[in-house]
Coordinates of C-alpha atoms and ligand atoms in Angstrom, one line a residue:
X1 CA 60.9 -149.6 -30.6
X2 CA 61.2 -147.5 -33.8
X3 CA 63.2 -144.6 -33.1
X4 CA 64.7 -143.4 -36.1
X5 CA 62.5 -143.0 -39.7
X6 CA 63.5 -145.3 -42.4
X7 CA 64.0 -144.1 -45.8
X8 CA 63.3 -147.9 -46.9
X9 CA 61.8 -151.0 -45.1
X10 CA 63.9 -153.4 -43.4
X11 CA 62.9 -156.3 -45.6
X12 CA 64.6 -154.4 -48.5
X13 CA 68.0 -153.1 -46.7
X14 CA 70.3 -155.0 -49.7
X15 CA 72.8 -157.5 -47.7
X16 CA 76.0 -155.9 -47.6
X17 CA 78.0 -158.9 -48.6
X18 CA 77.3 -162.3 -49.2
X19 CA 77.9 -164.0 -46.2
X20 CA 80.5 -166.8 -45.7
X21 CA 78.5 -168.6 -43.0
X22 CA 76.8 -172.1 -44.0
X23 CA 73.3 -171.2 -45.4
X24 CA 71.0 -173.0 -43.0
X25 CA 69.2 -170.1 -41.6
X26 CA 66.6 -167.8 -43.3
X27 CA 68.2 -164.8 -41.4
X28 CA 65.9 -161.7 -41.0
X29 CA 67.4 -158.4 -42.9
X30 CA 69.0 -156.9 -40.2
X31 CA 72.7 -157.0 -38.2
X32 CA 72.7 -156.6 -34.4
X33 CA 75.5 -154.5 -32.8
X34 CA 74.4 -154.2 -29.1
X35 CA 71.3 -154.5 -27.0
X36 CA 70.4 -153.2 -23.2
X37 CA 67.3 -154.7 -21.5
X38 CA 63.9 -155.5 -23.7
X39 CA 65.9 -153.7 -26.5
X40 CA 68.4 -155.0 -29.7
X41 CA 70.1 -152.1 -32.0
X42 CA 70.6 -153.0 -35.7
X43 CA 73.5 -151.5 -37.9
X44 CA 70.5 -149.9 -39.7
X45 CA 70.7 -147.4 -36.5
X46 CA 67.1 -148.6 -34.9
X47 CA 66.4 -150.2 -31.9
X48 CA 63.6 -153.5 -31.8
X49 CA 61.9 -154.8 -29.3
X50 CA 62.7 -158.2 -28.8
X51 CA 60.0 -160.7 -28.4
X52 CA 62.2 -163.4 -28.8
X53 CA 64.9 -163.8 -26.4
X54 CA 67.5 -164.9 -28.9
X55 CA 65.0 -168.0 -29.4
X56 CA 64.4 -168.3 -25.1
X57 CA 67.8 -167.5 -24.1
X58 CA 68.2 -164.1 -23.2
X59 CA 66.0 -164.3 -20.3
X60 CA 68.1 -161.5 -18.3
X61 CA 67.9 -159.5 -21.6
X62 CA 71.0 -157.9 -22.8
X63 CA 73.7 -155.6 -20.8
X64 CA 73.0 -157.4 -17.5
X65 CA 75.3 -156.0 -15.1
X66 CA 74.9 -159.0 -12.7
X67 CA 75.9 -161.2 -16.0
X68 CA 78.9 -159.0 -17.0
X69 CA 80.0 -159.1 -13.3
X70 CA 80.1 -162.8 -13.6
X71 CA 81.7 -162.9 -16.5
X72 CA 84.4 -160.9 -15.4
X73 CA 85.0 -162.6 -11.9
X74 CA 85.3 -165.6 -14.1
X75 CA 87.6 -164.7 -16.3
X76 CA 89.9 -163.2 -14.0
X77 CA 90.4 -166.6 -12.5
X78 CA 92.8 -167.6 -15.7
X79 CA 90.7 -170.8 -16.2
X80 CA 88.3 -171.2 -18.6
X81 CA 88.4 -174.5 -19.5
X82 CA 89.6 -177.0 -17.6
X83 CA 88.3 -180.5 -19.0
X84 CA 85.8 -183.3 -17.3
X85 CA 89.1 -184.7 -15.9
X86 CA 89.1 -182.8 -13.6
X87 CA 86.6 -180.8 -10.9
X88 CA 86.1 -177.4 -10.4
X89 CA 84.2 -175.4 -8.2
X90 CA 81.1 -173.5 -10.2
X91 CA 80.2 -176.9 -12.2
X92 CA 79.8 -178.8 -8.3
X93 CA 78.1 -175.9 -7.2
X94 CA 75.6 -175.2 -10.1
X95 CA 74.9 -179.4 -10.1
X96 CA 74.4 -178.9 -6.1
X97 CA 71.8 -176.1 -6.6
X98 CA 70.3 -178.0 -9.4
X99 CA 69.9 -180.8 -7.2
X100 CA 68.4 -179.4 -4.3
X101 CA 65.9 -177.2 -6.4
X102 CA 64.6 -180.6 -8.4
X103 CA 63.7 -184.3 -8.2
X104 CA 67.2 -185.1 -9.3
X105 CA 70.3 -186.4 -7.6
X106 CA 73.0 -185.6 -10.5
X107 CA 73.6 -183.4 -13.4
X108 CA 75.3 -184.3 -16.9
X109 CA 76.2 -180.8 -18.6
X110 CA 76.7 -180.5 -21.8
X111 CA 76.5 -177.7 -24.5
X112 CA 73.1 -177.6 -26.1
X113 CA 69.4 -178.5 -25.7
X114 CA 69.6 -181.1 -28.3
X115 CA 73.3 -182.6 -26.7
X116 CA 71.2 -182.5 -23.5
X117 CA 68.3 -185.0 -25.2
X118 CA 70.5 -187.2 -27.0
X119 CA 72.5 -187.8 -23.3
X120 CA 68.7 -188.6 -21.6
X121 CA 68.5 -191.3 -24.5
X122 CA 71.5 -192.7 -23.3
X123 CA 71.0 -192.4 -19.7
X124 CA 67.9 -194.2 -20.2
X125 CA 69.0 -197.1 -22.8
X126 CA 71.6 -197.7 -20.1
X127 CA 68.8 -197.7 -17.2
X128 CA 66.1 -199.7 -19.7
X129 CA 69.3 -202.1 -19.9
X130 CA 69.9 -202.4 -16.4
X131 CA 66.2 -203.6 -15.6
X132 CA 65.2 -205.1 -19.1
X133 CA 67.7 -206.3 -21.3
X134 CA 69.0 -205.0 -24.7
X135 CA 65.4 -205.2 -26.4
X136 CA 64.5 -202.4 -24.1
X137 CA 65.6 -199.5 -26.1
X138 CA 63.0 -197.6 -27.7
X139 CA 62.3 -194.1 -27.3
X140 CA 58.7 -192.4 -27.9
X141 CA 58.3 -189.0 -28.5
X142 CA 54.8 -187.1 -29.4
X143 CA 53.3 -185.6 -32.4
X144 CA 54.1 -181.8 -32.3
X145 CA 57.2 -182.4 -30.2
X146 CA 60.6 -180.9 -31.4
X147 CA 63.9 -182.4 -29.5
X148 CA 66.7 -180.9 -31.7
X149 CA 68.7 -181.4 -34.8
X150 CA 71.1 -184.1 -33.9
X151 CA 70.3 -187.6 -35.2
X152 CA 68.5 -188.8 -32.6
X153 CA 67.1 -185.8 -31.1
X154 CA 65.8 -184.9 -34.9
X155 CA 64.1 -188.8 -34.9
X156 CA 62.4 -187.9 -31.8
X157 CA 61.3 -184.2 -33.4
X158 CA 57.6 -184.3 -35.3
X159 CA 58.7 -181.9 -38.2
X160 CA 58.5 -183.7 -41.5
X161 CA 60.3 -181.3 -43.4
X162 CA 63.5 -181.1 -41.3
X163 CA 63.4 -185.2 -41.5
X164 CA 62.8 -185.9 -44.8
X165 CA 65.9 -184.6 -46.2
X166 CA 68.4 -187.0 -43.7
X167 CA 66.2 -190.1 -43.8
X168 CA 67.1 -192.5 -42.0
X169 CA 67.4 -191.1 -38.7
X170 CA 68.5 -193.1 -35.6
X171 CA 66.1 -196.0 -35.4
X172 CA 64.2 -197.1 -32.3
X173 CA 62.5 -193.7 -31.8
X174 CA 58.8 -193.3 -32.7
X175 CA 56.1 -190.8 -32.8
X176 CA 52.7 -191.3 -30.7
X177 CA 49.9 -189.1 -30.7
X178 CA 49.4 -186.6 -27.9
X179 CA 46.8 -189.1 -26.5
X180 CA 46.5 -191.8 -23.9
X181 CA 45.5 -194.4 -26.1
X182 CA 47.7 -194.1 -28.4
X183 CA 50.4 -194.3 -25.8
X184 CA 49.1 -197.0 -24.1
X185 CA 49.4 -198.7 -27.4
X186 CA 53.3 -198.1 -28.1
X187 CA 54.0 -198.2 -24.9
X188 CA 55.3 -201.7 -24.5
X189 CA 57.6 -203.0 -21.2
X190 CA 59.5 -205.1 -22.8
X191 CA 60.9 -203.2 -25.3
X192 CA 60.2 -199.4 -24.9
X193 CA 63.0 -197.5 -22.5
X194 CA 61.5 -194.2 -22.3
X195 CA 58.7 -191.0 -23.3
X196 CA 60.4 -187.6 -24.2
X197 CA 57.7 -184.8 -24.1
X198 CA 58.3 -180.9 -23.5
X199 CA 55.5 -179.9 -20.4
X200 CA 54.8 -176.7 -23.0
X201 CA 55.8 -177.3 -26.6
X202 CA 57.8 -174.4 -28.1
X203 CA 58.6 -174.7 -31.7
X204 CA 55.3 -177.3 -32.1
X205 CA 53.0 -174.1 -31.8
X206 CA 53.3 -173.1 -28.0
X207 CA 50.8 -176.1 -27.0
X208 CA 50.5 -176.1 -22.6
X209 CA 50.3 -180.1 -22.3
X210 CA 46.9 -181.1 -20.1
X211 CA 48.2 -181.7 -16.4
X212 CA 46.0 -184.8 -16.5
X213 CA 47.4 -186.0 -19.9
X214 CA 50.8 -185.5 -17.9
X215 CA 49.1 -187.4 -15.1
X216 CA 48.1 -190.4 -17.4
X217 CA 51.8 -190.6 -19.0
X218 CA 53.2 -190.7 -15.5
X219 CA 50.8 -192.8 -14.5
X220 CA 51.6 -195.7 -17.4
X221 CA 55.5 -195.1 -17.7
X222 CA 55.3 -195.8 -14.0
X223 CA 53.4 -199.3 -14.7
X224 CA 55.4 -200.2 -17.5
X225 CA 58.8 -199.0 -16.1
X226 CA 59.6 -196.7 -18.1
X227 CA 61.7 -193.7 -17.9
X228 CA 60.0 -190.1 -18.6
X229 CA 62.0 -187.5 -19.8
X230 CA 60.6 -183.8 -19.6
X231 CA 62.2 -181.6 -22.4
X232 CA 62.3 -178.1 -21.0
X233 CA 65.1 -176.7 -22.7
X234 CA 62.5 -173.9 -24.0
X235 CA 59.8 -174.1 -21.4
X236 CA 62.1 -174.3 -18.4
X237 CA 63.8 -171.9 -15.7
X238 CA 61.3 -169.9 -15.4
X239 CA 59.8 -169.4 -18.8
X240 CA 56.5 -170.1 -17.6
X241 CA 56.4 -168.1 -14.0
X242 CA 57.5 -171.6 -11.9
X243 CA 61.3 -172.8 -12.2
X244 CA 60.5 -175.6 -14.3
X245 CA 57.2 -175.8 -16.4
X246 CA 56.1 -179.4 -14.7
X247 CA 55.6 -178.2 -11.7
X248 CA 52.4 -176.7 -13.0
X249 CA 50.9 -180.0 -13.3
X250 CA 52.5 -181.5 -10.0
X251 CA 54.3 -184.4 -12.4
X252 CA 57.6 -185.4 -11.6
X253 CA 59.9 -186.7 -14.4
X254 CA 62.7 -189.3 -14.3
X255 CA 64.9 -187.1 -16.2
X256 CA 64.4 -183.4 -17.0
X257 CA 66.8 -181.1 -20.3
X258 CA 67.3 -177.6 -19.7
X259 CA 69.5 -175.3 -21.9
X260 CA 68.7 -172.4 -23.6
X261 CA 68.9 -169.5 -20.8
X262 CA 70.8 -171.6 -18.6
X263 CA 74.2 -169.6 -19.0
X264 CA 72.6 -166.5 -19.9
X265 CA 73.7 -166.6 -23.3
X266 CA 76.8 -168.7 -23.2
X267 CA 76.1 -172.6 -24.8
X268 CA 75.6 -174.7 -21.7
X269 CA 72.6 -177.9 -21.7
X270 CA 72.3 -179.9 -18.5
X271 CA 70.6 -183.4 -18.1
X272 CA 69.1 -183.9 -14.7
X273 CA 68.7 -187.4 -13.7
X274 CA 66.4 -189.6 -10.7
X275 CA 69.1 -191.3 -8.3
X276 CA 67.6 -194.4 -10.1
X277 CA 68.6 -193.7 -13.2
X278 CA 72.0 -192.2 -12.1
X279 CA 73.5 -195.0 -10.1
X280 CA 72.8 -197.3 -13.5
X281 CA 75.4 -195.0 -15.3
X282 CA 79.4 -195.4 -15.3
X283 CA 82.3 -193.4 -16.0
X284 CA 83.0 -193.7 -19.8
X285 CA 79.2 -194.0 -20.9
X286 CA 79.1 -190.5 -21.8
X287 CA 81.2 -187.5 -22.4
X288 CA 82.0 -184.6 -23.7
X289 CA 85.2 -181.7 -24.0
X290 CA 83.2 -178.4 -22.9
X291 CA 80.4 -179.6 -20.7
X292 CA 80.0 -177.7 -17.3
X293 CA 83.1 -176.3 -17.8
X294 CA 84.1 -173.4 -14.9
X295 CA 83.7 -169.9 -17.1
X296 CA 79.7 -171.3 -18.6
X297 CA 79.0 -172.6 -14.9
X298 CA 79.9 -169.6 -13.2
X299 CA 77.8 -167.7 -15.8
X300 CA 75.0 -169.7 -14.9
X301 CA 75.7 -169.8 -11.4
X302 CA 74.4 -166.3 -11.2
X303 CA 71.7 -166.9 -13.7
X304 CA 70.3 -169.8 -12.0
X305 CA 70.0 -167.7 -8.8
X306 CA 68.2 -164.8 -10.2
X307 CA 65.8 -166.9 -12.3
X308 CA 64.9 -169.5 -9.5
X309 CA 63.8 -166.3 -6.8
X310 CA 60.2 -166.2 -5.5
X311 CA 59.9 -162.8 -6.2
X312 CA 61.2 -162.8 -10.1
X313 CA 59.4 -165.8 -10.4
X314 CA 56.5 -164.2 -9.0
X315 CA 56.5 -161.6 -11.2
X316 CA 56.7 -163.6 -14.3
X317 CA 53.7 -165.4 -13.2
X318 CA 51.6 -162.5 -12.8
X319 CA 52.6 -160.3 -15.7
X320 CA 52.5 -163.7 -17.9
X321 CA 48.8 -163.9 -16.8
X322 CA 47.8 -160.2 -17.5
X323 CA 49.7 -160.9 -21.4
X324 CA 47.5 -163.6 -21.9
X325 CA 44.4 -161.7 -21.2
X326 CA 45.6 -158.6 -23.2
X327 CA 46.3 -161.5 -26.0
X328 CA 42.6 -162.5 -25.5
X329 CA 41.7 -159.3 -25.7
X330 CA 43.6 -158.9 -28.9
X331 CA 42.2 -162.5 -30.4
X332 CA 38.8 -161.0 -29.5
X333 CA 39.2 -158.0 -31.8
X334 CA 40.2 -159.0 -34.7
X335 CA 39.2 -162.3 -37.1
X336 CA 42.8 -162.4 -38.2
X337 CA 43.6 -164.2 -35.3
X338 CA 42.4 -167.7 -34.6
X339 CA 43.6 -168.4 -31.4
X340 CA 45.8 -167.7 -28.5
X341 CA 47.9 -170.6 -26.3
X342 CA 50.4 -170.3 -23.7
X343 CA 51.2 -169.6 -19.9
X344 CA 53.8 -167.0 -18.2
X345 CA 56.1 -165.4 -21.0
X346 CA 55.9 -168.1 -23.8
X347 CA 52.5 -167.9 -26.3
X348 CA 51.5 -168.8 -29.4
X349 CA 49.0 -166.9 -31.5
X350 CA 47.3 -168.7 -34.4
X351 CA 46.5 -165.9 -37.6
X352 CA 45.2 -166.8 -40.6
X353 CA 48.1 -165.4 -43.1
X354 CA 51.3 -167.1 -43.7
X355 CA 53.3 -166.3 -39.7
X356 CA 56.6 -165.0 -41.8
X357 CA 54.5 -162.7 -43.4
X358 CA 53.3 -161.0 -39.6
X359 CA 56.7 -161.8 -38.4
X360 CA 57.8 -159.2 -41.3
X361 CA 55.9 -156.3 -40.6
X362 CA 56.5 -156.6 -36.8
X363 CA 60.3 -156.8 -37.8
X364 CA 59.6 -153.5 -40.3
X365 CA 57.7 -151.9 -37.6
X366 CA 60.5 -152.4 -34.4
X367 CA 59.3 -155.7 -33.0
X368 CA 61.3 -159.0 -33.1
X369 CA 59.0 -162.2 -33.0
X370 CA 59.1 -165.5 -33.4
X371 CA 57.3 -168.2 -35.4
X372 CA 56.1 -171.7 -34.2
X373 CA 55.2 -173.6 -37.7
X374 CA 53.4 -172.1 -41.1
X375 CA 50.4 -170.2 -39.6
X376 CA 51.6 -169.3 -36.0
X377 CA 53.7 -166.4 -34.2
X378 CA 55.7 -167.1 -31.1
X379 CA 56.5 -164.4 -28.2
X380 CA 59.0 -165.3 -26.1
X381 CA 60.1 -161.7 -24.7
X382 CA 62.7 -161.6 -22.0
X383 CA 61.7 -162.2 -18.5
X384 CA 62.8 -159.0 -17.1
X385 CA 60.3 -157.2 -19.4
X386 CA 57.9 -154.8 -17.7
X387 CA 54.6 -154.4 -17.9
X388 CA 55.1 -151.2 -20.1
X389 CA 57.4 -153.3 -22.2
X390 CA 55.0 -155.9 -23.2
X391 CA 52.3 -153.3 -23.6
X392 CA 54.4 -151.3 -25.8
X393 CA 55.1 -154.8 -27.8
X394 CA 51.5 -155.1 -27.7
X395 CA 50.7 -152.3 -29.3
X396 CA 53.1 -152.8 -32.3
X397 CA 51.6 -156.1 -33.0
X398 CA 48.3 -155.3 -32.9
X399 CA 49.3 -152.7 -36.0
X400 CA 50.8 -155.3 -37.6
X401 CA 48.0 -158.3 -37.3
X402 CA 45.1 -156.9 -38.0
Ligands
PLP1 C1 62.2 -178.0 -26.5 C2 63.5 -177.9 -27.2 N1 64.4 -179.0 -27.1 C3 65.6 -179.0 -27.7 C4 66.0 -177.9 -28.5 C5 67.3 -177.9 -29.2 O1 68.2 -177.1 -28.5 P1 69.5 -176.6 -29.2 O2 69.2 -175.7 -30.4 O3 70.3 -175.9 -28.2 O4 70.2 -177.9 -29.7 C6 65.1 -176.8 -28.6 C7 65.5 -175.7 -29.5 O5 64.8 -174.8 -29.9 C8 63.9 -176.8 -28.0 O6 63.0 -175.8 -28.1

């Protein structure tokens, strides 16, 4: 929220220096130096509301003292890092609680949503292998679907204008319409491996799949034996007011990503895989240095337990519902918005100018947003935020939409 009175807005605060980091991001005008709860201070001296959980990390917010307490008990064991050779005790223990809270009957870590996708390819090339032969390999992923940057998590992403520029991507991985019969088209036995779809698609305009879409892709990669892999690397851990976003619909995956929030802010991406799929990999078909290693999973050890109870998940549920009726609200009011999607703490809101342009003002104004594509803005605030919080959010971009 806007404390302090600017002399000049925040889109024309002149960049101190020119910065020595690679140029790939459009970064807003602002520096953060600290944060506590809903709330980010900027060098500038004013505190924003964040909307955007660091992209759907920060789901504890910022200054948690359960996190800092982790952090410090993990530390203090001298170990950091200790390699995959060897086993330590937070990486079985947050695998075990993963386990018992899910389908699954192992965990790959790794150290990022898209690291997490591009081991479920494997895991299910090797699987496809296992039952079909080498031809089996092909992955399908769906139109407004976004997998990462990788190579093959970037094949599998439906964003023409982060793929044109690296053409050509990893091959065998191909886009199908978010319908049935399309899918039952591409689909083929023989030579498809596995369908990678996020239950709620984040950076593809906050789009809630249809539980009986999810039905009919269960349904046919079932048939056809093939593996289904739920991306929910934005839309899991209780982004949407369940642990993981399938369990809305009631459809279970094969495999399921997770990463963003999943260390509370430290890099960590987990692959959770079916027992059959598991017992069809072996030691050397995948690896990596940092993965799971004791400091991240002790971190998320203690994340994983506040964002998997009843009662917090409870409360994201309900407060997620009461947002999207004050977005409603909001949609109804005003002709500069077109439309309002999403579930729990994770929405889109269609407007009719340019999204960068909102997500400006809102930044001018004390509110840090999101967008998902050209005409769309994305709230993703932290889970902890109150119902005041939101309100107060609420209010700023109502200002600053219509
Ligand atoms: C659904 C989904 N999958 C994968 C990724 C890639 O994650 P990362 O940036 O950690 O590689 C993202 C990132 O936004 C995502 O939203």
């Amino acid at each position: 929220m806007t404390t302090l009175s600017l002399p000049v807005l925040a889109h024309e605060i002149p960049r101190a220096r020119k910065s020595a980091i690679l140029g790939t991001y459009k970064r807003a005008p602002i520096q953060i130096v600290g944060g506590r709860g809903v709330e980010l201070f900027g060098s500038d001296g004013r505190e924003y509301l964040d909307f955007t959980s660091g992209i759907g990390v920060n789901a504890l917010g910022y200054a948690d003292a359960g996190i800092r307490d982790a952090i410090v008990a993990a530390a203090e064991t001298g170990v950091l890092h200790s390699s995959n050779l060897y086993a330590t005790e937070p990486g079985e223990q947050l695998a075990q609680r993963l386990v018992d809270s899910s389908f699954a009957s192992s965990v790959f870590f790794c150290n990022s949503g898209a690291e997490a996708n591009e081991g479920a390819f494997k895991f299910a090339r090797r699987w496809a292998r296992s039952i079909g032969g080498a031809r089996k390999h092909e992955i399908v992923a769906l139109r407004g679907g976004f997998h990462g940057r990788l190579f093959a998590s970037l094949a599998a992403t439906d964003r023409p204008e982060y793929r044109a520029p690296f053409r050509p991507l990893a091959p065998g991985i191909s886009i199908s319409e978010r319908d049935l019969t399309d899918l039952e088209n591409m689909l083929d036995s023989d030579t498809v491996a596995a369908v990678i779809l996020e239950p709620v698609q984040g950076e593809g305009g906050v789009r809630v799949l249809d539980p009986r879409f999810l039905e009919g892709v269960r349904a046919l990669t079932q048939e056809r034996e093939i593996a289904l892999i739920f991306d929910e690397v934005q839309c899991g851990l209780g982004r949407t007011g369940k642990l993981f976003a399938h369990e809305h619909s009631g459809v279970v995956p094969d495999m399921l990503t997770l990463a963003k929030p999943l260390a509370g802010g430290l890099p960590m991406g987990a692959v959770l895989l079916s027992e059959d799929i598991a017992r069809t990999v072996q030691p050397g078909d995948h690896a990596t240095t940092f993965g799971g290693g004791p400091f991240v999973a002790s971190v998320a050890l203690h994340v994983f337990d506040r964002l998997s109870d009843e009662g917090f998940l409870d409360q994201v549920e309900q407060n997620g519902a009461w947002l999207g009726e004050r977005l409603a609200d909001l949609a109804a009011g005003t002709p500069r918005i077109r439309a309002v999607r999403g579930v729990g703490y994770m929405w889109g809101i269609d407007v009719v100018e340019p999204a960068a342009n909102t997500v400006a003002r809102a930044l001018d104004a004390g509110l840090l947003i999101l967008s998902a594509g050209d005409y769309t803005l994305r709230l993703l605030p932290p889970l902890i935020a109150s119902r005041e919080e939101l309100e107060a959010g609420l209010a700023i971009l109502e200002g600053v939409v219509s």
